[in-house]
XYZ file of N, CA and C in Angstrom:
264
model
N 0.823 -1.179 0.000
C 0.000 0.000 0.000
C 0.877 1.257 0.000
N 1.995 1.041 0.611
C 2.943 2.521 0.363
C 3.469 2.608 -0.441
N 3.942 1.981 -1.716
C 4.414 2.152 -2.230
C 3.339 3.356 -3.084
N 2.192 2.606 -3.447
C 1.341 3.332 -4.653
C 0.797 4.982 -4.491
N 0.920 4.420 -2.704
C 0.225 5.805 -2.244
C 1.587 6.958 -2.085
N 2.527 6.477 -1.650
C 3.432 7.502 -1.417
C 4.717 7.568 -2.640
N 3.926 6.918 -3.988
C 4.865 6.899 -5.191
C 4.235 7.822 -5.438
N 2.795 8.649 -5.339
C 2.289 9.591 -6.283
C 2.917 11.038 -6.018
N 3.665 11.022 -4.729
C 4.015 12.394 -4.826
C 5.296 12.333 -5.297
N 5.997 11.327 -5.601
C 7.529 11.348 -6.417
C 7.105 11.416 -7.736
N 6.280 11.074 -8.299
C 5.574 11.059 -9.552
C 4.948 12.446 -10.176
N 4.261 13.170 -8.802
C 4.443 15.004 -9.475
C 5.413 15.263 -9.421
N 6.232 15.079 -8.580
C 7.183 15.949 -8.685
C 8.321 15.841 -9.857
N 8.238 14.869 -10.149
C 9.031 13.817 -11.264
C 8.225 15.107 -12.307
N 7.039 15.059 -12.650
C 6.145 15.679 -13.672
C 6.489 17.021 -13.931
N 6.553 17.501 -12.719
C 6.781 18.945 -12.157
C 8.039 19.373 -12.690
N 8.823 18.460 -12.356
C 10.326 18.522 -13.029
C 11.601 18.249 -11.677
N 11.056 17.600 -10.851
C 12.116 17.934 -9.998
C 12.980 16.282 -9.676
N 13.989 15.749 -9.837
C 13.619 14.505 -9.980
C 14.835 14.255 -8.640
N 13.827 13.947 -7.773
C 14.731 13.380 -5.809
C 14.364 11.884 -6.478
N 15.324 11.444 -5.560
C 15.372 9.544 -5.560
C 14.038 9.339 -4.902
N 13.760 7.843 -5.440
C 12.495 7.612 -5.400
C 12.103 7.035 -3.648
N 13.089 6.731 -3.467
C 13.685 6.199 -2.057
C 13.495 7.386 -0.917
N 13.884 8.387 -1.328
C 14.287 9.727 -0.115
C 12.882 9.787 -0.161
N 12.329 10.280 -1.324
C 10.655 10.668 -1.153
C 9.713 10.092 -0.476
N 9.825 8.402 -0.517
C 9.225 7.572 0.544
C 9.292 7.688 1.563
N 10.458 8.135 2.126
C 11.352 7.580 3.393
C 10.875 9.256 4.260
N 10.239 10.455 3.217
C 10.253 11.424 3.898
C 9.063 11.657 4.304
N 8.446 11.133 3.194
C 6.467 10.821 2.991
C 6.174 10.094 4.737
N 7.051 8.384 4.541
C 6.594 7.894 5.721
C 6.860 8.683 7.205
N 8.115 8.993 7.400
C 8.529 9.847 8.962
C 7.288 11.148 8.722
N 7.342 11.861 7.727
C 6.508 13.038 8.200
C 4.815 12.723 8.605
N 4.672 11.643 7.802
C 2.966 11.431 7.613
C 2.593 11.200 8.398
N 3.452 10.220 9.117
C 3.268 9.493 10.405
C 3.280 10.334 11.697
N 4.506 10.940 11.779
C 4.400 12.334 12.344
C 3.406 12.789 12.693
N 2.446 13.398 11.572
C 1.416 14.170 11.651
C 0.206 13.638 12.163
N 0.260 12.115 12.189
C -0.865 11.311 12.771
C -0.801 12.099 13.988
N 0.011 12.385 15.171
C 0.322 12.475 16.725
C -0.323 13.871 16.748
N -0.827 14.425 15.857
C -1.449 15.727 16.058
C -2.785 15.709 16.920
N -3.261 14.332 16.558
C -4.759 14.385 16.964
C -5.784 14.346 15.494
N -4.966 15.274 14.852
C -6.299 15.888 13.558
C -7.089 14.682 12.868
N -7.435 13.976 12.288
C -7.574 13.225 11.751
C -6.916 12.861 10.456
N -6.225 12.161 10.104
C -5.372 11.632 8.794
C -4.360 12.779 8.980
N -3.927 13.702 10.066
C -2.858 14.664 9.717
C -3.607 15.998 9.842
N -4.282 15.945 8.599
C -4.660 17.115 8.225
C -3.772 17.725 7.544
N -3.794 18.922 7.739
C -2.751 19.626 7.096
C -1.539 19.904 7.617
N -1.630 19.381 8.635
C 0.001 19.584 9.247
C 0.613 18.538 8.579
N 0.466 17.440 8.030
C 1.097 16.585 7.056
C 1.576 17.329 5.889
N 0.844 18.113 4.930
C 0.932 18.555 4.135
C 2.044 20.003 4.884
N 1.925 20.260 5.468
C 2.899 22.009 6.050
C 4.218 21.088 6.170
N 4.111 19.892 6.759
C 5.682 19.307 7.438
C 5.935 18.988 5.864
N 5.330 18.201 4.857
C 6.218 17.809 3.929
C 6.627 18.816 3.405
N 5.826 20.529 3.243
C 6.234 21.326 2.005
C 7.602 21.676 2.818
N 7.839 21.252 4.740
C 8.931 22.269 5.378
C 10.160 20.878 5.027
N 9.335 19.908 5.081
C 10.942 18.675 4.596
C 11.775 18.877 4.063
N 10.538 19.280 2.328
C 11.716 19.835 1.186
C 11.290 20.812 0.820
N 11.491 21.777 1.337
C 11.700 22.958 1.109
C 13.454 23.581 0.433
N 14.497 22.480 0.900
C 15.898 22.525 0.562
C 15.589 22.227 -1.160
N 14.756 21.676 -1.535
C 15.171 20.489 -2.851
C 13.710 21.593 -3.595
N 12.505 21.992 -2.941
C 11.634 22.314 -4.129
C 10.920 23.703 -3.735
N 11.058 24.555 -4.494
C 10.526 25.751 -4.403
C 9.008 26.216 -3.636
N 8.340 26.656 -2.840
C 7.543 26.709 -1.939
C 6.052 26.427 -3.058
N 5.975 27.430 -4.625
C 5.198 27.678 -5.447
C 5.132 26.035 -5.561
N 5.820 25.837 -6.274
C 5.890 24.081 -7.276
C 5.457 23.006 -5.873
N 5.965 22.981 -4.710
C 5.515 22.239 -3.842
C 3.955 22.052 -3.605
N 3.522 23.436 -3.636
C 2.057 24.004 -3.397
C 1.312 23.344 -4.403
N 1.745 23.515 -5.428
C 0.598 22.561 -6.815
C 1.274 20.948 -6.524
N 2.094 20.874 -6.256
C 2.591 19.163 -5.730
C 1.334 18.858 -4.635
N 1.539 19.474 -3.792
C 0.317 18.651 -2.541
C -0.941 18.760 -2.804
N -0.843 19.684 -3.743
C -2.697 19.295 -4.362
C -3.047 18.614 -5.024
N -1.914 18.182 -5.870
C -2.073 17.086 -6.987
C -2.135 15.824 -6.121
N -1.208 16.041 -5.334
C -0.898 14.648 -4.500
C -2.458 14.400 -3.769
N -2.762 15.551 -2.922
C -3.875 15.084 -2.052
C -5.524 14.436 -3.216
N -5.459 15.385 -4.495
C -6.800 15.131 -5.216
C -6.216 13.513 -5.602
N -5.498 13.006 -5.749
C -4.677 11.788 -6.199
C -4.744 10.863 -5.303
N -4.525 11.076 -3.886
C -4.456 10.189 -3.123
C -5.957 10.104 -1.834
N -6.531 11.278 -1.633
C -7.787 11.191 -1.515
C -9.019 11.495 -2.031
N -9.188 12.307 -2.986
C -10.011 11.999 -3.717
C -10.516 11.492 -5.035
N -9.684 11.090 -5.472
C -10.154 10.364 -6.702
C -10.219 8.818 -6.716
N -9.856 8.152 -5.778
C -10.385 6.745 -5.184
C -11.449 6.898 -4.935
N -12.076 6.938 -4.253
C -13.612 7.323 -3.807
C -14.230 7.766 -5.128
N -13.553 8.505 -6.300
C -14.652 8.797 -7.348
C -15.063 7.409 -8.216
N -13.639 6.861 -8.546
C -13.196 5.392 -9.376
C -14.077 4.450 -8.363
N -14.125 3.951 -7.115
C -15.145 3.189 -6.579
C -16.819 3.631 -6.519
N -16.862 5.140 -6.725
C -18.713 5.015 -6.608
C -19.222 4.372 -7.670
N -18.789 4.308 -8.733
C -19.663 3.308 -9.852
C -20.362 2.231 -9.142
N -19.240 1.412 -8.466
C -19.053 0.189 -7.983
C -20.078 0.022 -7.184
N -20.273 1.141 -6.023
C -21.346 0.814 -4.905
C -22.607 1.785 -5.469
């Protein structure tokens, strides 16, 4: 399951143009995400999304990050739920 889910944000960014090892991106996805569970919020919230844009902030410009986590989030939560309503 992590791989698919936390390949999509190496995959904008790949798109985007920025190309980090596919490895670091996982490895930063899992410590921060997880991280953000301990908030309380539910799934993070957005403190998931604030810690990853502050991760790499060294490697990706604040603008390009900003359209990264939206792509990532419409990608990873909402468009599952669109691809399964047929279904139910």
């Amino acid at each position: 399951q992590w791989l698919p889910r936390y390949g999509v944000l190496w995959f904008v960014l790949l798109e985007l143009g920025y190309r980090l090892p596919f490895g670091f991106v996982v490895a930063v996805q899992a410590v921060v995400l997880h991280a953000a569970l301990w908030t309380g919020i539910p799934a993070g919230g957005a403190a998931g999304d604030l810690a990853l844009a502050a991760a790499f902030a060294n490697w990706i410009p604040q603008d390009a990050m900003a359209s990264a986590l939206v792509l990532w989030r419409f990608a990873t939560l909402y468009f599952p739920p669109v691809l399964g309503a047929p279904a139910v």
